[in-house]
Short mmCIF file of C-alpha atoms in Angstrom, two decimals:
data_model
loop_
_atom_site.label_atom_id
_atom_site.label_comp_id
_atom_site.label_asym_id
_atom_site.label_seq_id
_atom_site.Cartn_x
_atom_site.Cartn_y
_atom_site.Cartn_z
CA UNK A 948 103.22 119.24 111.05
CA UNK A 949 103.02 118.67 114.92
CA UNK A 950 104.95 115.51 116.31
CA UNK A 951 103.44 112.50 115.53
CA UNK A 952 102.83 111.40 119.14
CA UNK A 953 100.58 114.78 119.40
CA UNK A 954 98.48 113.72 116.21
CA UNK A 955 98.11 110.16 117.95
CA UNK A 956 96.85 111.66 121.16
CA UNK A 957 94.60 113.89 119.68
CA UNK A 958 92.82 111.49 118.01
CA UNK A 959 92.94 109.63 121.30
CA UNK A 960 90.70 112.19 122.88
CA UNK A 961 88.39 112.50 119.97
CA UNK A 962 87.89 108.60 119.77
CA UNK A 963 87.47 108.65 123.73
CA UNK A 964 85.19 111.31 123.60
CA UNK A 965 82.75 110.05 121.16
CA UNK A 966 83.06 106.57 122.71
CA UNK A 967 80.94 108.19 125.64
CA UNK A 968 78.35 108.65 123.08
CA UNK A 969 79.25 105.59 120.75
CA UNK A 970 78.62 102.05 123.08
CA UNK A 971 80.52 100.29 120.51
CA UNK A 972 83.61 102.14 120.38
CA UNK A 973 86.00 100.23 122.08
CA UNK A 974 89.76 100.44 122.80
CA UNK A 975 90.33 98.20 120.17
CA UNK A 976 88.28 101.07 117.89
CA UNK A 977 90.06 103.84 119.57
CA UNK A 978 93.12 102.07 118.38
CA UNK A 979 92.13 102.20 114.86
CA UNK A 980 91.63 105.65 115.21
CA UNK A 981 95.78 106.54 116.37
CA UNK A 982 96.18 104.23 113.39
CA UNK A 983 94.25 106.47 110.82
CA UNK A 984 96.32 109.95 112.75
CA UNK A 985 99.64 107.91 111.30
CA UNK A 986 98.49 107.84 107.82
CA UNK A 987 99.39 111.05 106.51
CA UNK A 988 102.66 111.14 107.65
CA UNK A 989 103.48 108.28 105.53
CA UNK A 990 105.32 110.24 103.32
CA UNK A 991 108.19 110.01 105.86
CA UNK A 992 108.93 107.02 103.70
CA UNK A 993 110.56 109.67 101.86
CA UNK A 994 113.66 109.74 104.56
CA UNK A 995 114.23 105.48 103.55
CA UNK A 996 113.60 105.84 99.46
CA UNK A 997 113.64 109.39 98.48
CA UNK A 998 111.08 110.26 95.89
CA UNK A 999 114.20 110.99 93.32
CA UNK A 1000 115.07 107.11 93.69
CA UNK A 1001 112.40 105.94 92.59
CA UNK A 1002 111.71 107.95 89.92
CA UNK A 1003 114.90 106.98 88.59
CA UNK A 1004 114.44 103.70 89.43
CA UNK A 1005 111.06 103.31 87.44
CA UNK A 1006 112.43 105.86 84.95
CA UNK A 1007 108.57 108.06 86.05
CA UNK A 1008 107.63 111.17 87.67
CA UNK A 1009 106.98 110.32 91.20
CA UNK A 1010 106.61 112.19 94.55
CA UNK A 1011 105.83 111.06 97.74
CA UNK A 1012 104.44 114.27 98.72
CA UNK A 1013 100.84 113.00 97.49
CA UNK A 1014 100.74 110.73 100.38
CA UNK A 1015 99.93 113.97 102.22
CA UNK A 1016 97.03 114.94 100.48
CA UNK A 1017 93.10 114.05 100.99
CA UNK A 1018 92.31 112.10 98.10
CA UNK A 1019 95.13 110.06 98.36
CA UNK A 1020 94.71 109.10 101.72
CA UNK A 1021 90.78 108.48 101.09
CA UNK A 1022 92.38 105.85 98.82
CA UNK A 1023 95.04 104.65 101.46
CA UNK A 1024 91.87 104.70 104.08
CA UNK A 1025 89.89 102.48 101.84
CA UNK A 1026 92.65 99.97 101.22
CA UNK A 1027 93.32 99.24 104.92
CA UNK A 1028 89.09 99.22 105.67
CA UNK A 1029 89.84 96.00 103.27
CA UNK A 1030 92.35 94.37 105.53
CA UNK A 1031 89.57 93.61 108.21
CA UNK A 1032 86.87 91.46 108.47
CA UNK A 1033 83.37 92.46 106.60
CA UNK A 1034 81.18 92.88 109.78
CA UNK A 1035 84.09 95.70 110.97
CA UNK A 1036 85.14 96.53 107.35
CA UNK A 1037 82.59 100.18 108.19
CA UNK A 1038 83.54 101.21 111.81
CA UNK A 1039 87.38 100.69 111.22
CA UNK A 1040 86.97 102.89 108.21
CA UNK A 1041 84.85 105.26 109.83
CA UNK A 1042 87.49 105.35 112.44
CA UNK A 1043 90.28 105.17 110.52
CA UNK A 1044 88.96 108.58 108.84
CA UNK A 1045 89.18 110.04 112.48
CA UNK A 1046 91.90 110.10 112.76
CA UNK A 1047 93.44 111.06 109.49
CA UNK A 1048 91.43 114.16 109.19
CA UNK A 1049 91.94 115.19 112.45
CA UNK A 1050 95.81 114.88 111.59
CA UNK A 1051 95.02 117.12 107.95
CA UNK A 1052 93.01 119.63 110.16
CA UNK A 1053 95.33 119.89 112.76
CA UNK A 1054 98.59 120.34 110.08
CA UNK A 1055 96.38 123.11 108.28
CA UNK A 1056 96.59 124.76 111.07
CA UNK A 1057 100.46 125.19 111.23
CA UNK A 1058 102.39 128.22 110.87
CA UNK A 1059 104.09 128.60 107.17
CA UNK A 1060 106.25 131.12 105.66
CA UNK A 1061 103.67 132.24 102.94
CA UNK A 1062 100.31 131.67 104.79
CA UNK A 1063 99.34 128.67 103.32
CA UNK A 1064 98.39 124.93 104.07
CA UNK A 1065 98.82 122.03 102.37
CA UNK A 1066 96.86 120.89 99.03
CA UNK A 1067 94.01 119.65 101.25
CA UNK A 1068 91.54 118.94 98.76
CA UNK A 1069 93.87 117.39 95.80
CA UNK A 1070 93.42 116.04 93.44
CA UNK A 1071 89.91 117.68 93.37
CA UNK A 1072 91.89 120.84 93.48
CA UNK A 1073 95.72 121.72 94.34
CA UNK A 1074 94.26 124.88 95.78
CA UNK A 1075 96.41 125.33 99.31
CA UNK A 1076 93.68 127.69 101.97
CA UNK A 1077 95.55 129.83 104.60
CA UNK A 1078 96.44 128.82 107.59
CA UNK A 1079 95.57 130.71 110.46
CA UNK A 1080 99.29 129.84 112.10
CA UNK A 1081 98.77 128.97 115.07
CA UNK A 1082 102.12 126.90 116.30
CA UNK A 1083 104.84 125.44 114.14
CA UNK A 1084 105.82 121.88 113.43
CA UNK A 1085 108.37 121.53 116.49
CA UNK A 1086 106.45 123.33 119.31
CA UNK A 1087 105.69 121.68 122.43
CA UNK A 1088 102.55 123.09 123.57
CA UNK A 1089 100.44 121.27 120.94
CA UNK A 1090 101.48 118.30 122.72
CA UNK A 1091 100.67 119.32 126.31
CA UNK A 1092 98.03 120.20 124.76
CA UNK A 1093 96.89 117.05 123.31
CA UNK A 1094 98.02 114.85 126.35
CA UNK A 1095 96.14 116.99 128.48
CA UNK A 1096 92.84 116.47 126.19
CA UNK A 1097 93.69 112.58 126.33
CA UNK A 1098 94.03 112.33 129.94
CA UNK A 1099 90.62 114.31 130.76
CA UNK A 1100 88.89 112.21 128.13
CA UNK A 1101 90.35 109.28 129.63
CA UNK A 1102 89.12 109.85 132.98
CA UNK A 1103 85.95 111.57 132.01
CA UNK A 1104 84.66 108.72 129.88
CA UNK A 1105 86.80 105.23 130.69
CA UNK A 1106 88.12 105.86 134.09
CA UNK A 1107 85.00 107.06 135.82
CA UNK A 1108 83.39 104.30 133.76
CA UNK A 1109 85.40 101.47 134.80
CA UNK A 1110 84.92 102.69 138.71
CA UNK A 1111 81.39 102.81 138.32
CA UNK A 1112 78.59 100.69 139.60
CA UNK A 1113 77.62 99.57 136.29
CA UNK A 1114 76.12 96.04 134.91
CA UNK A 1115 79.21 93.92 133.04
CA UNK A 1116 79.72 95.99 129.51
CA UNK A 1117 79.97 93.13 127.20
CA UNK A 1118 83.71 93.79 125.47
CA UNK A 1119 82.28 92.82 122.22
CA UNK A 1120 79.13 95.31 122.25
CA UNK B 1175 95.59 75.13 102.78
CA UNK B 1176 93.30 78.09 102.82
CA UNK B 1177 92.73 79.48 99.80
CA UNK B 1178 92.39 83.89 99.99
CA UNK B 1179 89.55 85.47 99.68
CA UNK B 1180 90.64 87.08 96.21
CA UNK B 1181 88.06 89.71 95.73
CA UNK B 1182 89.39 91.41 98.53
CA UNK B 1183 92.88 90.83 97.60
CA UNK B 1184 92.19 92.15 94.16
CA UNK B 1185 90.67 95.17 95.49
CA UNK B 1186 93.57 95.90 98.14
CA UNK B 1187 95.83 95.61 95.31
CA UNK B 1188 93.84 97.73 93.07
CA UNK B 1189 93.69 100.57 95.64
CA UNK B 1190 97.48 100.50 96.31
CA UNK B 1191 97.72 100.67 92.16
CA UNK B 1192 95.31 103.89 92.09
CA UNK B 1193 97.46 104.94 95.43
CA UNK B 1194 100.69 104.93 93.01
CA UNK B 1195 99.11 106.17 90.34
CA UNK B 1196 98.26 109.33 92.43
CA UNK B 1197 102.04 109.21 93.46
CA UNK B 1198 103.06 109.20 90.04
CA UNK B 1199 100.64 112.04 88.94
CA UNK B 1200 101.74 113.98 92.18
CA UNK B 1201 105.37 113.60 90.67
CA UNK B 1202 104.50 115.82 87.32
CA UNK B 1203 102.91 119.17 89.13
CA UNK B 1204 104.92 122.02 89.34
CA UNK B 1205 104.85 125.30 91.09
CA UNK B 1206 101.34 126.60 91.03
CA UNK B 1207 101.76 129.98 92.77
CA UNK B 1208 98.27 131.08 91.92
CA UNK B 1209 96.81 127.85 94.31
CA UNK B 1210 99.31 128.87 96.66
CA UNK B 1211 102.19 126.64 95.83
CA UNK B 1212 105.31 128.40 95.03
CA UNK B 1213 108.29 127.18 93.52
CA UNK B 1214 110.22 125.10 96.10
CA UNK B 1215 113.66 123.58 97.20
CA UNK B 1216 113.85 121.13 94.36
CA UNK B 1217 112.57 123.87 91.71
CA UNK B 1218 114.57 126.37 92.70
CA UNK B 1219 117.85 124.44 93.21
CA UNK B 1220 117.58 122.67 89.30
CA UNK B 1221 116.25 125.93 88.00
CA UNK B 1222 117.21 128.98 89.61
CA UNK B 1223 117.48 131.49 86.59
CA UNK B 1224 113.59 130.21 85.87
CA UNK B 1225 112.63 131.18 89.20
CA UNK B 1226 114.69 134.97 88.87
CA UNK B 1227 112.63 137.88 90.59
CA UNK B 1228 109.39 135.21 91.23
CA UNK B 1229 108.58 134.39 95.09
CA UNK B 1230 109.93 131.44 96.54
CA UNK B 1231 109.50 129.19 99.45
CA UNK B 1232 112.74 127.07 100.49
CA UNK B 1233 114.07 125.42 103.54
CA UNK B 1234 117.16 124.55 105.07
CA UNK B 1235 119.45 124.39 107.87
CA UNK B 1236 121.53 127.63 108.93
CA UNK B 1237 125.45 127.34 107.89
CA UNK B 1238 126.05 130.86 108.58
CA UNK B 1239 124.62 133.93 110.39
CA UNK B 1240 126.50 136.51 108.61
CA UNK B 1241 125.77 137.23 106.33
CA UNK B 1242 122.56 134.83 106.77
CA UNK B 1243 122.55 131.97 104.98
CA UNK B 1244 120.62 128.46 104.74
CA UNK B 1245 122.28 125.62 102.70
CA UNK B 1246 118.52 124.67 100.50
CA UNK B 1247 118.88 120.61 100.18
CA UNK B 1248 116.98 119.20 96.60
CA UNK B 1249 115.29 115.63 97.42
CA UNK B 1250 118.57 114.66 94.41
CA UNK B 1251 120.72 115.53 97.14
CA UNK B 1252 121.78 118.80 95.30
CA UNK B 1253 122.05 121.53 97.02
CA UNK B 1254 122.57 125.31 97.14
CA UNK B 1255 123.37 127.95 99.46
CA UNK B 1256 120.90 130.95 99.77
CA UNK B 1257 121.76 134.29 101.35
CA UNK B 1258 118.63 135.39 103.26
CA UNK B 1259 118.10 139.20 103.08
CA UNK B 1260 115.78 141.53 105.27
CA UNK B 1261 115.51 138.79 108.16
CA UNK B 1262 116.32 140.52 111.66
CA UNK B 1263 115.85 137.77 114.02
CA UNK B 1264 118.35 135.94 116.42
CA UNK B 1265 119.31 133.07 114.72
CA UNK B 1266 121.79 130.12 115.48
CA UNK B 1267 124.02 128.03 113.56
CA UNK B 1268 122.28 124.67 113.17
CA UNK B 1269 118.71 126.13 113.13
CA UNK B 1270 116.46 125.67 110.51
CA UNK B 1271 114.81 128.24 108.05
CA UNK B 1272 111.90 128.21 105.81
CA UNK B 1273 112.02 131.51 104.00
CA UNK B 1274 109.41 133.18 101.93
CA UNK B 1275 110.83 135.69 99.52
CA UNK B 1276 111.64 137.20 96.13
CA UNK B 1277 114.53 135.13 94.78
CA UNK B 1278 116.65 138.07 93.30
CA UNK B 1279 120.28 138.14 91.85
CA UNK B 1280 123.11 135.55 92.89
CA UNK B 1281 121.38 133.23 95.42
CA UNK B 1282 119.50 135.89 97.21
CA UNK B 1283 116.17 135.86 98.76
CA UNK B 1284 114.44 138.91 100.08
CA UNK B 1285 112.37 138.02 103.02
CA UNK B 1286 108.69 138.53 102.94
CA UNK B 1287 108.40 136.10 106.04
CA UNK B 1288 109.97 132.99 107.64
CA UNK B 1289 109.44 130.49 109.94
CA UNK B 1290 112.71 129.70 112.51
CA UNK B 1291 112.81 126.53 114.36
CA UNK B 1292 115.52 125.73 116.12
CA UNK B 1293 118.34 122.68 115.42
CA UNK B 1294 117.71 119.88 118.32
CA UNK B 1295 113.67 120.44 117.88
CA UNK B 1296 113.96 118.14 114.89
CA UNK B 1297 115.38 115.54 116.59
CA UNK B 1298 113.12 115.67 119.62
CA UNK B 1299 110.09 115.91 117.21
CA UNK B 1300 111.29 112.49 115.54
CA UNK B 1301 111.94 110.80 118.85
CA UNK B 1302 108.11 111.99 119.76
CA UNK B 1303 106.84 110.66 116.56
CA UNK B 1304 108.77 107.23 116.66
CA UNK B 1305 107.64 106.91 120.05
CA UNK B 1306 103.80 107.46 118.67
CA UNK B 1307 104.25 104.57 116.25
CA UNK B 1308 105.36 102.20 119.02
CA UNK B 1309 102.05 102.87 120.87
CA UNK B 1310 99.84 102.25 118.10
CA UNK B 1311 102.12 99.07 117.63
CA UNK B 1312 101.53 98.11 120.78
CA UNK B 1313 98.04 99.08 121.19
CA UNK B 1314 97.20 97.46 118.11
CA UNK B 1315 98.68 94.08 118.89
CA UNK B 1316 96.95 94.14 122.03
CA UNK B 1317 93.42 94.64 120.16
CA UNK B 1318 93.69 93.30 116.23
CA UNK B 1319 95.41 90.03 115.58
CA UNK B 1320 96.30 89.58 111.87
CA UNK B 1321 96.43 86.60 109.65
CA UNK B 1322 98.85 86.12 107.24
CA UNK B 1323 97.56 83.36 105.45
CA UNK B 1324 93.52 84.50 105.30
CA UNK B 1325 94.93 88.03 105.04
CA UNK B 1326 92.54 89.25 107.44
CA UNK B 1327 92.84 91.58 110.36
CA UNK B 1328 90.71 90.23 112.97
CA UNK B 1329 89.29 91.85 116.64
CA UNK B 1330 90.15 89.27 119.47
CA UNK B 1331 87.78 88.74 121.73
CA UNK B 1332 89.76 90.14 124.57
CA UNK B 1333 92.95 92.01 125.05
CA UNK B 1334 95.92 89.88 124.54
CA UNK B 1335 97.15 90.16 128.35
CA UNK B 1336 93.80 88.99 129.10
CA UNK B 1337 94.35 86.41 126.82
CA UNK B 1338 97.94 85.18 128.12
CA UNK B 1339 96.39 85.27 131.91
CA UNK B 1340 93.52 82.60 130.63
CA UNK B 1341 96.03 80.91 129.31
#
């Protein structure tokens, strides 16, 4: 997969973006968003307590691998939605889900030995689609990329907003 | 003492159950070539006679260039080197390979594609990412302040600087 930090400012844009459209999306919103890009790599745990560990640990298959996977982060979505407050309980998870697809889209999209993706759609399916390969994990210009999209959306939609003759936006609209 | 709202709690801790569960389940596939998942680093290095003439997909750092070879690391910590066959590229010492191939006799692979990446991209790639957690740390203190004891993540009302300077 791309770099973290390039997952995190995609889903900057995206959140800035529809913010422009969306009163209520704040920076506390957009926030959530980078949060919900950082779910899927979770599995990273993997580095701290390989999978193998805890199998033999718990004396059970296990694999961290599923972390990676959309059903399983649906679930992980759902369980952090339940860490906030009722009245934000639907925007966070909305937002939340953001970012995490836009970080399953944009690792579909990486170049792989035999073609394919990840299992996307598990466990509805383990099928893996193709990917059309268009950068792998450690290239840069997915980043520049990304930072670039950040910074326009940043000055297209908060920037120009902020310098703006408009009447006080109300931080908690 | 504030007593936590339980349904809530319950159903966090429910989730995180159905989230192992998945973990668990996740644990006991195996290759699945047909959905496009071929056998892998930890198959092949347990198994390798089962995997004999099938297509494989394994990674691992370069430990020689000739002949090519990439030392394939199982999540146990076992590990195997492969010699990498049919792969005309400039490659480095240190780099990293993910080969695609027909696993034939010995430790062979015959290349039907790769993907090089070379060694000090991994480490800049985990600097980038590690940096990407600290902003959504810090942008999330900023916005969100959570409560231990109602086990609540709550919005302030303003950023926290904003909140230090009225203070």
């Amino acid at each position: 997969m791309p770099d973290l930090l390039t997952h995190v400012l995609l889903t900057y844009a995206l959140a800035t973006i529809l913010s422009g459209r969306y009163r209520w999306i704040s920076g506390g919103y957009v926030t959530v968003a980078m949060a919900g890009a950082l779910v899927p790599d979770l599995n990273h745990v993997t580095s701290i307590v390989p999978s193998p560990m805890v199998s033999e640990l718990l004396a059970i298959p296990f694999d961290w691998g599923g972390l990676q996977t959309g059903g399983v982060v649906c679930l992980l979505l759902i369980a952090i939605a339940t860490l906030f407050e009722q009245s934000e309980r639907r925007r966070v998870a909305a937002l939340l889900a953001v970012g995490a697809v836009s970080h399953l889209l944009t690792d579909a999209l990486i170049r792989t030995p035999d073609g394919r993706s990840q299992s996307l759609f598990w466990p509805v399916t383990r099928y893996q689609p193709p990917t059309p390969g268009l950068y792998t994990s450690t290239d840069l210009w997915p980043l520049i990329l990304a930072a670039c999209l950040a910074a326009v959306s940043w000055y297209v939609v908060r920037y120009r907003e902020q310098n703006a003759y408009t009447p006080q936006r109300r931080y908690d609209e | 003492m504030v007593a936590l709202p339980k349904p809530r709690l319950l159903a966090f801790i429910a989730l995180l159950v159905a989230v192992f569960g998945c973990l668990i389940w996740f644990g006991t596939l195996g290759p699945s070539p047909g959905a496009g998942s071929p056998p892998g680093n930890d198959d092949v290095v347990h198994a390798i006679e089962d995997y004999r003439g099938d297509r494989v997909l394994v990674n691992g750092p370069v430990v020689d260039v000739d002949p090519l070879t990439i030392r394939v690391v199982a999540q146990t910590g076992d590990a195997l080197d492969f010699y990498v066959r049919d792969l005309d590229r400039e490659i480095d010492d240190g780099d990293v390979l993910s080969v695609y191939g027909t696993l034939r006799s010995g430790t062979a692979i015959e290349t039907i594609d790769a993907v090089h990446k070379r060694g000090g991209n991994y480490t800049r790639t985990r600097l980038l990412s590690l940096l990407a957690g600290l902003v959504v740390l810090v942008q999330g203190v900023r916005y969100w302040q959570p409560s231990v004891r109602e086990f609540v993540i709550r919005r302030r009302s303003k950023p926290l600087e904003e909140e230090c300077d009225d203070a």
